[in-house]
Amino acid sequence: MIVRTPVWVRVAVWVLLPAAGAGLLLGLDRIADFVLRLPWAPLRGVFRLIQGLPEPWVTIGALALGGIAGLVLAGLVDAESLTVRITTTEVLLSRPGVHRTVPKGEVAVVFRDRDKLVLLGRTGQELAREPCHLSPKRIEPALRATGIPWADKDPYADAYRRWVPDTPDVTPSANAVFAERQRALDRGDERDAGELREELARLGFVVRVERKRQHWRRTA
């Protein structure tokens, strides 16, 4: 059983976002004269600079820079194009550059946590958490058909508690990891925060984040 992002959606992302980026910057050039005539216009210096650039270089530059920005954004979107493959023994989650395999027998329930697909184990531990824009209406039937339960929300949602420094119910080693992960969240380092999430999982903690605030629960 396979559930994947339709090919036409991925193609549309790579075509439409660069086109939209190019059109947006080209539009800024076209409206520069109008904006500068407004007495309250913001960023007047930027629009005055755009207005002073010679043609055809301003048009070429707008199309090139807008297209490149669109390609970068398309790459970020496409990186979350998740494919879920379910076999008799495994659940395989793959997206560009990432491949994760989870033994099917270890999966107790699957649910969507905003834009993430989460697989939980028998003791409540997170087996996988991957970006996912697939519709639950597509994923749920595929999982149920292969014997994997689906939940509309996190079954452990009420078990989370907010982490604060030196929480007594958290071991000193876990508190240190939480503190370092908080610093990673504050500076926007998602990669480091993800690695520290996995370290906390090895220590028996599941973490979720609300507005850069960490909430935790223990696995059974």
Short mmCIF file of C-alpha atoms in Angstrom, two decimals, residues 82 109-119 129-137 139 143 150-155 208:
data_model
loop_
_atom_site.label_atom_id
_atom_site.label_comp_id
_atom_site.label_asym_id
_atom_site.label_seq_id
_atom_site.Cartn_x
_atom_site.Cartn_y
_atom_site.Cartn_z
CA LEU A 82 6.13 12.54 1.93
CA VAL A 109 -1.25 4.41 16.38
CA VAL A 110 -0.68 7.13 13.78
CA PHE A 111 -1.98 10.72 13.84
CA ARG A 112 -1.38 14.17 12.36
CA ASP A 113 0.18 16.80 14.62
CA ARG A 114 -0.42 19.93 12.54
CA ASP A 115 1.96 19.51 9.58
CA LYS A 116 3.69 16.38 10.93
CA LEU A 117 2.80 12.70 10.63
CA VAL A 118 3.54 10.94 13.91
CA LEU A 119 3.91 7.21 14.56
CA ARG A 129 7.75 12.35 13.15
CA GLU A 130 7.95 13.60 9.58
CA PRO A 131 6.66 16.68 7.73
CA CYS A 132 3.52 15.74 5.86
CA HIS A 133 0.97 17.57 3.71
CA LEU A 134 -0.91 14.44 2.68
CA SER A 135 -4.61 14.56 3.43
CA PRO A 136 -5.78 12.40 6.35
CA LYS A 137 -8.56 11.26 4.03
CA ILE A 139 -3.67 8.26 4.76
CA LEU A 143 -3.42 2.54 7.37
CA TRP A 150 -5.46 6.00 13.08
CA ALA A 151 -6.28 8.74 15.61
CA ASP A 152 -7.74 12.15 14.83
CA LYS A 153 -5.51 13.69 17.52
CA ASP A 154 -2.65 12.81 19.84
CA PRO A 155 -4.02 10.18 22.27
CA ARG A 208 6.02 18.91 21.65
#
